[in-house]
């Protein structure tokens, strides 16, 4: 299902140039309405950015309070131009600093599998954010994709993708790092040791079916053997 969607996209290889920026912000409890108002204002600001391809903004489900922002940019140059007015991390620090429990984390990534430009996103989602041991990152990347290609894994999903990259502070020169020469693998994003898998479902029943499936459990054990994984339950804002 997911692979079929990807084939139907106009310009199948355009995602190779696109940059995924992942922003995770933990917020204080007891001020939910204030935090949500600030984050919505930030989302509206980011959505008007030149060079932005897609954006998805999620909030936590459960006891922890956090927001996950996924913004896709045409290329590295579009992201460089966004720094002053449309960088999600900087916007959070400017307008919501008093509502954060720590400075937001931000990663720069490339899509590896499953990404497509949906007009609408399912409400239920979960982000699996894995920090892989450097020497095993490529092994984990390939093994994860192999598991995700299983039809039984894809069946309950409405939308999913796998991306790989680095923490923004780990890039040489920060967000303005120069892309690799044409024809070479794009570093540092495709050589990073952070993997993000976003899963989303149309209903709780499909989510429960997905987590109960032995194929998913095999993927989860495999990734856990190569590093540490945070699972962030989410709902779309």
C-alpha atoms as an extended CHARMM CRD file, in Angstrom:
* protein
*
       237  EXT
         1         1  UNK       CA              0.0000000000        0.0000000000        0.0000000000  PROA      1               0.0000000000
         2         2  UNK       CA              2.6770000000        2.4760000000        1.0030000000  PROA      2               0.0000000000
         3         3  UNK       CA              4.9850000000        1.5440000000       -1.8210000000  PROA      3               0.0000000000
         4         4  UNK       CA              2.1420000000        1.9210000000       -4.3150000000  PROA      4               0.0000000000
         5         5  UNK       CA              1.5110000000        5.4470000000       -3.0340000000  PROA      5               0.0000000000
         6         6  UNK       CA              5.1330000000        6.2960000000       -3.4550000000  PROA      6               0.0000000000
         7         7  UNK       CA              5.1620000000        5.0970000000       -7.0700000000  PROA      7               0.0000000000
         8         8  UNK       CA              2.1400000000        7.2470000000       -7.7830000000  PROA      8               0.0000000000
         9         9  UNK       CA              3.8750000000       10.4130000000       -6.6130000000  PROA      9               0.0000000000
        10        10  UNK       CA              4.8570000000       12.8610000000       -9.3010000000  PROA      10              0.0000000000
        11        11  UNK       CA              8.6360000000       12.9640000000       -9.4380000000  PROA      11              0.0000000000
        12        12  UNK       CA              9.5220000000        9.7700000000       -7.5750000000  PROA      12              0.0000000000
        13        13  UNK       CA             13.1120000000       10.8250000000       -6.8030000000  PROA      13              0.0000000000
        14        14  UNK       CA             12.3750000000       14.3370000000       -5.5570000000  PROA      14              0.0000000000
        15        15  UNK       CA             12.4870000000       13.1780000000       -1.9280000000  PROA      15              0.0000000000
        16        16  UNK       CA             16.2090000000       12.4770000000       -2.3000000000  PROA      16              0.0000000000
        17        17  UNK       CA             16.8420000000       16.2360000000       -2.3580000000  PROA      17              0.0000000000
        18        18  UNK       CA             14.2490000000       17.1100000000        0.2710000000  PROA      18              0.0000000000
        19        19  UNK       CA             15.3470000000       17.7730000000        3.8180000000  PROA      19              0.0000000000
        20        20  UNK       CA             13.2610000000       16.6000000000        6.7610000000  PROA      20              0.0000000000
        21        21  UNK       CA             13.6120000000       18.7130000000        9.9070000000  PROA      21              0.0000000000
        22        22  UNK       CA             12.3680000000       16.9890000000       13.0680000000  PROA      22              0.0000000000
        23        23  UNK       CA             11.7560000000       19.1520000000       16.1330000000  PROA      23              0.0000000000
        24        24  UNK       CA             10.8530000000       17.7020000000       19.5480000000  PROA      24              0.0000000000
        25        25  UNK       CA              9.8450000000       19.9860000000       22.4190000000  PROA      25              0.0000000000
        26        26  UNK       CA              8.9370000000       18.8560000000       25.9490000000  PROA      26              0.0000000000
        27        27  UNK       CA              6.6020000000       21.2770000000       27.6990000000  PROA      27              0.0000000000
        28        28  UNK       CA              5.5000000000       21.9330000000       31.2670000000  PROA      28              0.0000000000
        29        29  UNK       CA              2.3010000000       20.3630000000       32.5490000000  PROA      29              0.0000000000
        30        30  UNK       CA             -0.7130000000       22.3130000000       33.7070000000  PROA      30              0.0000000000
        31        31  UNK       CA             -0.4740000000       24.9290000000       30.9580000000  PROA      31              0.0000000000
        32        32  UNK       CA             -1.8090000000       22.8550000000       28.0870000000  PROA      32              0.0000000000
        33        33  UNK       CA             -4.0340000000       25.5660000000       26.5980000000  PROA      33              0.0000000000
        34        34  UNK       CA             -1.2370000000       28.1620000000       26.6390000000  PROA      34              0.0000000000
        35        35  UNK       CA              1.2620000000       25.7720000000       25.0940000000  PROA      35              0.0000000000
        36        36  UNK       CA             -1.1550000000       24.6600000000       22.3820000000  PROA      36              0.0000000000
        37        37  UNK       CA             -1.9080000000       28.2800000000       21.4660000000  PROA      37              0.0000000000
        38        38  UNK       CA              1.8060000000       29.0910000000       21.0950000000  PROA      38              0.0000000000
        39        39  UNK       CA              2.5270000000       25.9630000000       19.0770000000  PROA      39              0.0000000000
        40        40  UNK       CA             -0.3800000000       26.6610000000       16.7310000000  PROA      40              0.0000000000
        41        41  UNK       CA              0.9490000000       30.1550000000       16.1110000000  PROA      41              0.0000000000
        42        42  UNK       CA              4.3780000000       28.6800000000       15.3470000000  PROA      42              0.0000000000
        43        43  UNK       CA              2.7750000000       26.1360000000       13.0070000000  PROA      43              0.0000000000
        44        44  UNK       CA              0.9770000000       28.9190000000       11.1260000000  PROA      44              0.0000000000
        45        45  UNK       CA              4.2540000000       30.8370000000       10.8100000000  PROA      45              0.0000000000
        46        46  UNK       CA              6.2030000000       27.8440000000        9.5160000000  PROA      46              0.0000000000
        47        47  UNK       CA              3.5220000000       26.8850000000        6.9920000000  PROA      47              0.0000000000
        48        48  UNK       CA              4.0540000000       30.2190000000        5.2280000000  PROA      48              0.0000000000
        49        49  UNK       CA              7.7810000000       29.6230000000        4.7230000000  PROA      49              0.0000000000
        50        50  UNK       CA              9.1380000000       29.7360000000        1.1530000000  PROA      50              0.0000000000
        51        51  UNK       CA             10.5710000000       26.3630000000        0.1880000000  PROA      51              0.0000000000
        52        52  UNK       CA              8.4100000000       24.3790000000        2.6280000000  PROA      52              0.0000000000
        53        53  UNK       CA              7.0160000000       21.2080000000        1.0200000000  PROA      53              0.0000000000
        54        54  UNK       CA              4.9620000000       19.6370000000        3.8200000000  PROA      54              0.0000000000
        55        55  UNK       CA              4.4590000000       20.0890000000        7.5500000000  PROA      55              0.0000000000
        56        56  UNK       CA              2.8930000000       17.9170000000       10.2380000000  PROA      56              0.0000000000
        57        57  UNK       CA              2.4840000000       18.9900000000       13.8500000000  PROA      57              0.0000000000
        58        58  UNK       CA              1.7350000000       16.4440000000       16.5550000000  PROA      58              0.0000000000
        59        59  UNK       CA              1.1000000000       16.5410000000       20.2920000000  PROA      59              0.0000000000
        60        60  UNK       CA              1.6590000000       13.7870000000       22.8360000000  PROA      60              0.0000000000
        61        61  UNK       CA             -0.8330000000       11.1320000000       23.8340000000  PROA      61              0.0000000000
        62        62  UNK       CA             -0.4430000000       10.0180000000       27.4380000000  PROA      62              0.0000000000
        63        63  UNK       CA              1.1240000000       11.4510000000       30.5730000000  PROA      63              0.0000000000
        64        64  UNK       CA              4.1770000000       13.1720000000       29.0750000000  PROA      64              0.0000000000
        65        65  UNK       CA              3.7530000000       16.6140000000       27.5090000000  PROA      65              0.0000000000
        66        66  UNK       CA              5.6140000000       17.1350000000       24.2320000000  PROA      66              0.0000000000
        67        67  UNK       CA              5.1690000000       18.3040000000       20.6530000000  PROA      67              0.0000000000
        68        68  UNK       CA              6.7450000000       16.8210000000       17.5310000000  PROA      68              0.0000000000
        69        69  UNK       CA              7.0870000000       19.0160000000       14.4370000000  PROA      69              0.0000000000
        70        70  UNK       CA              7.9410000000       17.4950000000       11.0460000000  PROA      70              0.0000000000
        71        71  UNK       CA              8.7760000000       19.9790000000        8.3040000000  PROA      71              0.0000000000
        72        72  UNK       CA              9.9750000000       18.9950000000        4.8420000000  PROA      72              0.0000000000
        73        73  UNK       CA             11.9780000000       21.4870000000        2.7650000000  PROA      73              0.0000000000
        74        74  UNK       CA             12.7290000000       21.4880000000       -0.9470000000  PROA      74              0.0000000000
        75        75  UNK       CA             16.4700000000       21.2760000000       -0.3240000000  PROA      75              0.0000000000
        76        76  UNK       CA             19.2450000000       22.4380000000        1.9970000000  PROA      76              0.0000000000
        77        77  UNK       CA             19.2010000000       25.9120000000        0.5050000000  PROA      77              0.0000000000
        78        78  UNK       CA             15.5110000000       26.3500000000        1.3520000000  PROA      78              0.0000000000
        79        79  UNK       CA             16.2890000000       25.3860000000        4.9300000000  PROA      79              0.0000000000
        80        80  UNK       CA             19.1990000000       27.8340000000        5.1170000000  PROA      80              0.0000000000
        81        81  UNK       CA             16.9160000000       30.6480000000        3.9820000000  PROA      81              0.0000000000
        82        82  UNK       CA             14.3800000000       29.6910000000        6.6650000000  PROA      82              0.0000000000
        83        83  UNK       CA             16.7360000000       30.1890000000        9.5990000000  PROA      83              0.0000000000
        84        84  UNK       CA             15.8320000000       33.7310000000       10.5720000000  PROA      84              0.0000000000
        85        85  UNK       CA             12.0290000000       33.5470000000       10.4550000000  PROA      85              0.0000000000
        86        86  UNK       CA             10.8600000000       29.9360000000       10.0480000000  PROA      86              0.0000000000
        87        87  UNK       CA             13.1640000000       27.6260000000       12.0390000000  PROA      87              0.0000000000
        88        88  UNK       CA             10.8060000000       25.6850000000       14.3810000000  PROA      88              0.0000000000
        89        89  UNK       CA             13.3810000000       25.3490000000       17.1610000000  PROA      89              0.0000000000
        90        90  UNK       CA             14.1980000000       29.0550000000       17.1570000000  PROA      90              0.0000000000
        91        91  UNK       CA             10.5100000000       29.9930000000       17.0680000000  PROA      91              0.0000000000
        92        92  UNK       CA              9.8870000000       27.8090000000       20.1140000000  PROA      92              0.0000000000
        93        93  UNK       CA             12.7810000000       29.4090000000       21.9910000000  PROA      93              0.0000000000
        94        94  UNK       CA             11.5480000000       32.9120000000       21.1480000000  PROA      94              0.0000000000
        95        95  UNK       CA              7.8570000000       32.5630000000       21.8270000000  PROA      95              0.0000000000
        96        96  UNK       CA              7.4510000000       29.5870000000       24.1760000000  PROA      96              0.0000000000
        97        97  UNK       CA             10.6760000000       29.4380000000       26.2020000000  PROA      97              0.0000000000
        98        98  UNK       CA              8.8370000000       29.8200000000       29.5160000000  PROA      98              0.0000000000
        99        99  UNK       CA              6.6500000000       26.8340000000       28.6830000000  PROA      99              0.0000000000
       100       100  UNK       CA              9.4750000000       24.4070000000       27.8410000000  PROA      100             0.0000000000
       101       101  UNK       CA             11.1400000000       22.0020000000       30.2720000000  PROA      101             0.0000000000
       102       102  UNK       CA             14.3470000000       21.9960000000       28.1870000000  PROA      102             0.0000000000
       103       103  UNK       CA             15.5910000000       23.4820000000       24.8960000000  PROA      103             0.0000000000
       104       104  UNK       CA             13.9290000000       21.7310000000       21.9240000000  PROA      104             0.0000000000
       105       105  UNK       CA             15.8690000000       19.0000000000       20.1300000000  PROA      105             0.0000000000
       106       106  UNK       CA             16.1510000000       19.1760000000       16.3450000000  PROA      106             0.0000000000
       107       107  UNK       CA             17.4160000000       16.6910000000       13.7580000000  PROA      107             0.0000000000
       108       108  UNK       CA             18.1880000000       17.0570000000       10.0410000000  PROA      108             0.0000000000
       109       109  UNK       CA             17.2650000000       13.9790000000        8.0130000000  PROA      109             0.0000000000
       110       110  UNK       CA             16.7590000000       12.4080000000        4.6060000000  PROA      110             0.0000000000
       111       111  UNK       CA             13.8080000000       10.1620000000        3.7620000000  PROA      111             0.0000000000
       112       112  UNK       CA             14.6940000000        6.5240000000        3.1500000000  PROA      112             0.0000000000
       113       113  UNK       CA             11.3990000000        4.6860000000        2.7090000000  PROA      113             0.0000000000
       114       114  UNK       CA              7.6480000000        5.1420000000        2.5020000000  PROA      114             0.0000000000
       115       115  UNK       CA              7.3880000000        8.9180000000        2.2590000000  PROA      115             0.0000000000
       116       116  UNK       CA              4.6190000000       10.4460000000        0.1690000000  PROA      116             0.0000000000
       117       117  UNK       CA              2.9540000000       13.8470000000        0.0970000000  PROA      117             0.0000000000
       118       118  UNK       CA             -0.4650000000       13.1810000000        1.5670000000  PROA      118             0.0000000000
       119       119  UNK       CA             -3.1520000000       15.8280000000        1.4560000000  PROA      119             0.0000000000
       120       120  UNK       CA             -4.3920000000       14.7140000000        4.8780000000  PROA      120             0.0000000000
       121       121  UNK       CA             -2.7720000000       12.7420000000        7.6830000000  PROA      121             0.0000000000
       122       122  UNK       CA             -4.4310000000       10.1920000000        9.9850000000  PROA      122             0.0000000000
       123       123  UNK       CA             -5.0110000000       11.4300000000       13.5330000000  PROA      123             0.0000000000
       124       124  UNK       CA             -3.1980000000        8.6230000000       15.3940000000  PROA      124             0.0000000000
       125       125  UNK       CA              0.5600000000        8.2300000000       15.0900000000  PROA      125             0.0000000000
       126       126  UNK       CA              3.7380000000        7.1800000000       16.8550000000  PROA      126             0.0000000000
       127       127  UNK       CA              7.3210000000        8.2350000000       16.2690000000  PROA      127             0.0000000000
       128       128  UNK       CA             10.0460000000        5.6700000000       16.9010000000  PROA      128             0.0000000000
       129       129  UNK       CA             13.2430000000        7.6780000000       17.3720000000  PROA      129             0.0000000000
       130       130  UNK       CA             16.3380000000        5.4890000000       17.4890000000  PROA      130             0.0000000000
       131       131  UNK       CA             19.8960000000        6.4610000000       18.3580000000  PROA      131             0.0000000000
       132       132  UNK       CA             21.9890000000        3.7330000000       16.7620000000  PROA      132             0.0000000000
       133       133  UNK       CA             25.5810000000        2.8700000000       17.5670000000  PROA      133             0.0000000000
       134       134  UNK       CA             27.6410000000        4.5180000000       14.8450000000  PROA      134             0.0000000000
       135       135  UNK       CA             29.2620000000        1.3310000000       13.6100000000  PROA      135             0.0000000000
       136       136  UNK       CA             25.8530000000       -0.3380000000       13.2160000000  PROA      136             0.0000000000
       137       137  UNK       CA             23.8520000000        2.5240000000       11.6900000000  PROA      137             0.0000000000
       138       138  UNK       CA             23.9720000000        1.2590000000        8.0930000000  PROA      138             0.0000000000
       139       139  UNK       CA             23.1900000000       -2.2960000000        9.2190000000  PROA      139             0.0000000000
       140       140  UNK       CA             20.1930000000       -1.0230000000       11.2160000000  PROA      140             0.0000000000
       141       141  UNK       CA             19.0400000000        1.1600000000        8.3100000000  PROA      141             0.0000000000
       142       142  UNK       CA             18.9790000000       -1.7640000000        5.8590000000  PROA      142             0.0000000000
       143       143  UNK       CA             17.4680000000       -4.2200000000        8.3160000000  PROA      143             0.0000000000
       144       144  UNK       CA             14.7250000000       -1.7940000000        9.2950000000  PROA      144             0.0000000000
       145       145  UNK       CA             13.7190000000       -1.2270000000        5.6600000000  PROA      145             0.0000000000
       146       146  UNK       CA             13.7000000000       -4.9600000000        5.0140000000  PROA      146             0.0000000000
       147       147  UNK       CA             11.2710000000       -5.4430000000        7.8940000000  PROA      147             0.0000000000
       148       148  UNK       CA              9.0560000000       -2.5400000000        6.8480000000  PROA      148             0.0000000000
       149       149  UNK       CA              8.6120000000       -4.0020000000        3.3750000000  PROA      149             0.0000000000
       150       150  UNK       CA              6.7220000000       -6.9990000000        4.7920000000  PROA      150             0.0000000000
       151       151  UNK       CA              3.0540000000       -6.8270000000        3.6330000000  PROA      151             0.0000000000
       152       152  UNK       CA              1.8380000000       -7.7760000000        7.1170000000  PROA      152             0.0000000000
       153       153  UNK       CA              3.6150000000       -4.7380000000        8.5800000000  PROA      153             0.0000000000
       154       154  UNK       CA              2.2030000000       -2.3540000000        5.9850000000  PROA      154             0.0000000000
       155       155  UNK       CA             -1.3950000000       -3.6120000000        6.0430000000  PROA      155             0.0000000000
       156       156  UNK       CA             -2.6930000000       -1.7650000000        9.1630000000  PROA      156             0.0000000000
       157       157  UNK       CA             -0.8310000000        1.4570000000        8.3760000000  PROA      157             0.0000000000
       158       158  UNK       CA             -2.3480000000        4.5570000000        6.8310000000  PROA      158             0.0000000000
       159       159  UNK       CA              0.9790000000        6.3430000000        6.3970000000  PROA      159             0.0000000000
       160       160  UNK       CA              4.5770000000        5.6960000000        7.3860000000  PROA      160             0.0000000000
       161       161  UNK       CA              8.1330000000        6.6750000000        6.6070000000  PROA      161             0.0000000000
       162       162  UNK       CA             11.6870000000        5.9710000000        7.7000000000  PROA      162             0.0000000000
       163       163  UNK       CA             14.3060000000        8.7290000000        7.7460000000  PROA      163             0.0000000000
       164       164  UNK       CA             17.9530000000        8.9210000000        8.7510000000  PROA      164             0.0000000000
       165       165  UNK       CA             20.0720000000       11.8380000000        9.8950000000  PROA      165             0.0000000000
       166       166  UNK       CA             21.8830000000       13.6680000000       12.6550000000  PROA      166             0.0000000000
       167       167  UNK       CA             21.2460000000       16.0340000000       15.5030000000  PROA      167             0.0000000000
       168       168  UNK       CA             21.4070000000       19.5760000000       14.1530000000  PROA      168             0.0000000000
       169       169  UNK       CA             24.2630000000       20.5090000000       16.4850000000  PROA      169             0.0000000000
       170       170  UNK       CA             26.2640000000       17.5660000000       15.1580000000  PROA      170             0.0000000000
       171       171  UNK       CA             26.4790000000       18.8800000000       11.5960000000  PROA      171             0.0000000000
       172       172  UNK       CA             29.6120000000       20.6230000000       10.5120000000  PROA      172             0.0000000000
       173       173  UNK       CA             28.7830000000       24.2930000000       10.3210000000  PROA      173             0.0000000000
       174       174  UNK       CA             25.3310000000       23.7390000000       11.8760000000  PROA      174             0.0000000000
       175       175  UNK       CA             22.2610000000       24.2380000000        9.6730000000  PROA      175             0.0000000000
       176       176  UNK       CA             24.3180000000       25.8780000000        6.9200000000  PROA      176             0.0000000000
       177       177  UNK       CA             26.4920000000       22.8470000000        6.2960000000  PROA      177             0.0000000000
       178       178  UNK       CA             27.4580000000       22.5660000000        2.6160000000  PROA      178             0.0000000000
       179       179  UNK       CA             25.8030000000       19.6920000000        0.6950000000  PROA      179             0.0000000000
       180       180  UNK       CA             27.9790000000       16.9280000000       -0.7100000000  PROA      180             0.0000000000
       181       181  UNK       CA             29.1600000000       17.2950000000       -4.3370000000  PROA      181             0.0000000000
       182       182  UNK       CA             26.7670000000       16.0470000000       -7.0040000000  PROA      182             0.0000000000
       183       183  UNK       CA             26.8960000000       12.2980000000       -7.4880000000  PROA      183             0.0000000000
       184       184  UNK       CA             28.1740000000       11.5790000000       -3.9840000000  PROA      184             0.0000000000
       185       185  UNK       CA             26.1160000000       10.2730000000       -1.0760000000  PROA      185             0.0000000000
       186       186  UNK       CA             24.7060000000       13.2000000000        0.8500000000  PROA      186             0.0000000000
       187       187  UNK       CA             26.4570000000       13.5530000000        4.1990000000  PROA      187             0.0000000000
       188       188  UNK       CA             25.9150000000       13.9550000000        7.0370000000  PROA      188             0.0000000000
       189       189  UNK       CA             22.2100000000       13.1440000000        6.7820000000  PROA      189             0.0000000000
       190       190  UNK       CA             22.3890000000        9.7740000000        5.0380000000  PROA      190             0.0000000000
       191       191  UNK       CA             25.3950000000        8.7680000000        7.1320000000  PROA      191             0.0000000000
       192       192  UNK       CA             23.8810000000        9.8150000000       10.4580000000  PROA      192             0.0000000000
       193       193  UNK       CA             23.1900000000        7.4530000000       13.3330000000  PROA      193             0.0000000000
       194       194  UNK       CA             19.6610000000        8.6710000000       14.1850000000  PROA      194             0.0000000000
       195       195  UNK       CA             16.6980000000        6.9020000000       12.5900000000  PROA      195             0.0000000000
       196       196  UNK       CA             13.0950000000        8.0870000000       12.7520000000  PROA      196             0.0000000000
       197       197  UNK       CA             10.1880000000        5.8320000000       11.8450000000  PROA      197             0.0000000000
       198       198  UNK       CA              6.7710000000        7.4740000000       11.8800000000  PROA      198             0.0000000000
       199       199  UNK       CA              3.7580000000        5.1710000000       11.8930000000  PROA      199             0.0000000000
       200       200  UNK       CA              0.1630000000        6.3850000000       11.6290000000  PROA      200             0.0000000000
       201       201  UNK       CA             -3.2180000000        4.6910000000       11.6410000000  PROA      201             0.0000000000
       202       202  UNK       CA             -6.8060000000        5.5260000000       10.8600000000  PROA      202             0.0000000000
       203       203  UNK       CA             -8.1460000000        3.9830000000       14.0970000000  PROA      203             0.0000000000
       204       204  UNK       CA             -7.1840000000        2.5010000000       17.4680000000  PROA      204             0.0000000000
       205       205  UNK       CA             -8.0800000000       -0.9670000000       16.1860000000  PROA      205             0.0000000000
       206       206  UNK       CA             -5.5310000000       -0.7330000000       13.3780000000  PROA      206             0.0000000000
       207       207  UNK       CA             -2.9120000000        0.6180000000       15.7840000000  PROA      207             0.0000000000
       208       208  UNK       CA             -3.4570000000       -2.3060000000       18.1590000000  PROA      208             0.0000000000
       209       209  UNK       CA             -3.3460000000       -4.7590000000       15.2470000000  PROA      209             0.0000000000
       210       210  UNK       CA             -0.0260000000       -3.2840000000       14.1350000000  PROA      210             0.0000000000
       211       211  UNK       CA              1.6420000000       -3.5220000000       17.5470000000  PROA      211             0.0000000000
       212       212  UNK       CA              0.3740000000       -7.0730000000       18.0880000000  PROA      212             0.0000000000
       213       213  UNK       CA              1.8050000000       -8.3210000000       14.7970000000  PROA      213             0.0000000000
       214       214  UNK       CA              4.8930000000      -10.5720000000       15.1760000000  PROA      214             0.0000000000
       215       215  UNK       CA              6.5520000000       -8.8600000000       12.1970000000  PROA      215             0.0000000000
       216       216  UNK       CA              6.4830000000       -5.4740000000       13.9640000000  PROA      216             0.0000000000
       217       217  UNK       CA              7.7530000000       -7.1020000000       17.1540000000  PROA      217             0.0000000000
       218       218  UNK       CA             10.6610000000       -8.5500000000       15.1860000000  PROA      218             0.0000000000
       219       219  UNK       CA             11.5020000000       -5.0640000000       13.8550000000  PROA      219             0.0000000000
       220       220  UNK       CA             11.3080000000       -3.6100000000       17.3450000000  PROA      220             0.0000000000
       221       221  UNK       CA             13.6480000000       -6.2450000000       18.7850000000  PROA      221             0.0000000000
       222       222  UNK       CA             16.0730000000       -5.8020000000       15.9080000000  PROA      222             0.0000000000
       223       223  UNK       CA             16.2710000000       -2.0140000000       16.3000000000  PROA      223             0.0000000000
       224       224  UNK       CA             16.5790000000       -2.3280000000       20.0750000000  PROA      224             0.0000000000
       225       225  UNK       CA             19.5890000000       -4.5920000000       19.5890000000  PROA      225             0.0000000000
       226       226  UNK       CA             21.4480000000       -1.8920000000       17.6310000000  PROA      226             0.0000000000
       227       227  UNK       CA             20.8080000000        1.1270000000       19.8820000000  PROA      227             0.0000000000
       228       228  UNK       CA             18.2440000000        2.8910000000       22.0490000000  PROA      228             0.0000000000
       229       229  UNK       CA             14.6950000000        3.6870000000       20.9260000000  PROA      229             0.0000000000
       230       230  UNK       CA             12.1840000000        6.2360000000       22.1860000000  PROA      230             0.0000000000
       231       231  UNK       CA              8.5630000000        5.5790000000       21.2390000000  PROA      231             0.0000000000
       232       232  UNK       CA              6.4820000000        8.7550000000       21.2230000000  PROA      232             0.0000000000
       233       233  UNK       CA              2.6860000000        8.2340000000       21.0070000000  PROA      233             0.0000000000
       234       234  UNK       CA              1.1550000000       11.1060000000       19.0600000000  PROA      234             0.0000000000
       235       235  UNK       CA             -2.0320000000       12.6890000000       17.8230000000  PROA      235             0.0000000000
       236       236  UNK       CA             -2.2630000000       15.1570000000       14.9830000000  PROA      236             0.0000000000
       237       237  UNK       CA             -2.8780000000       18.7660000000       15.9730000000  PROA      237             0.0000000000
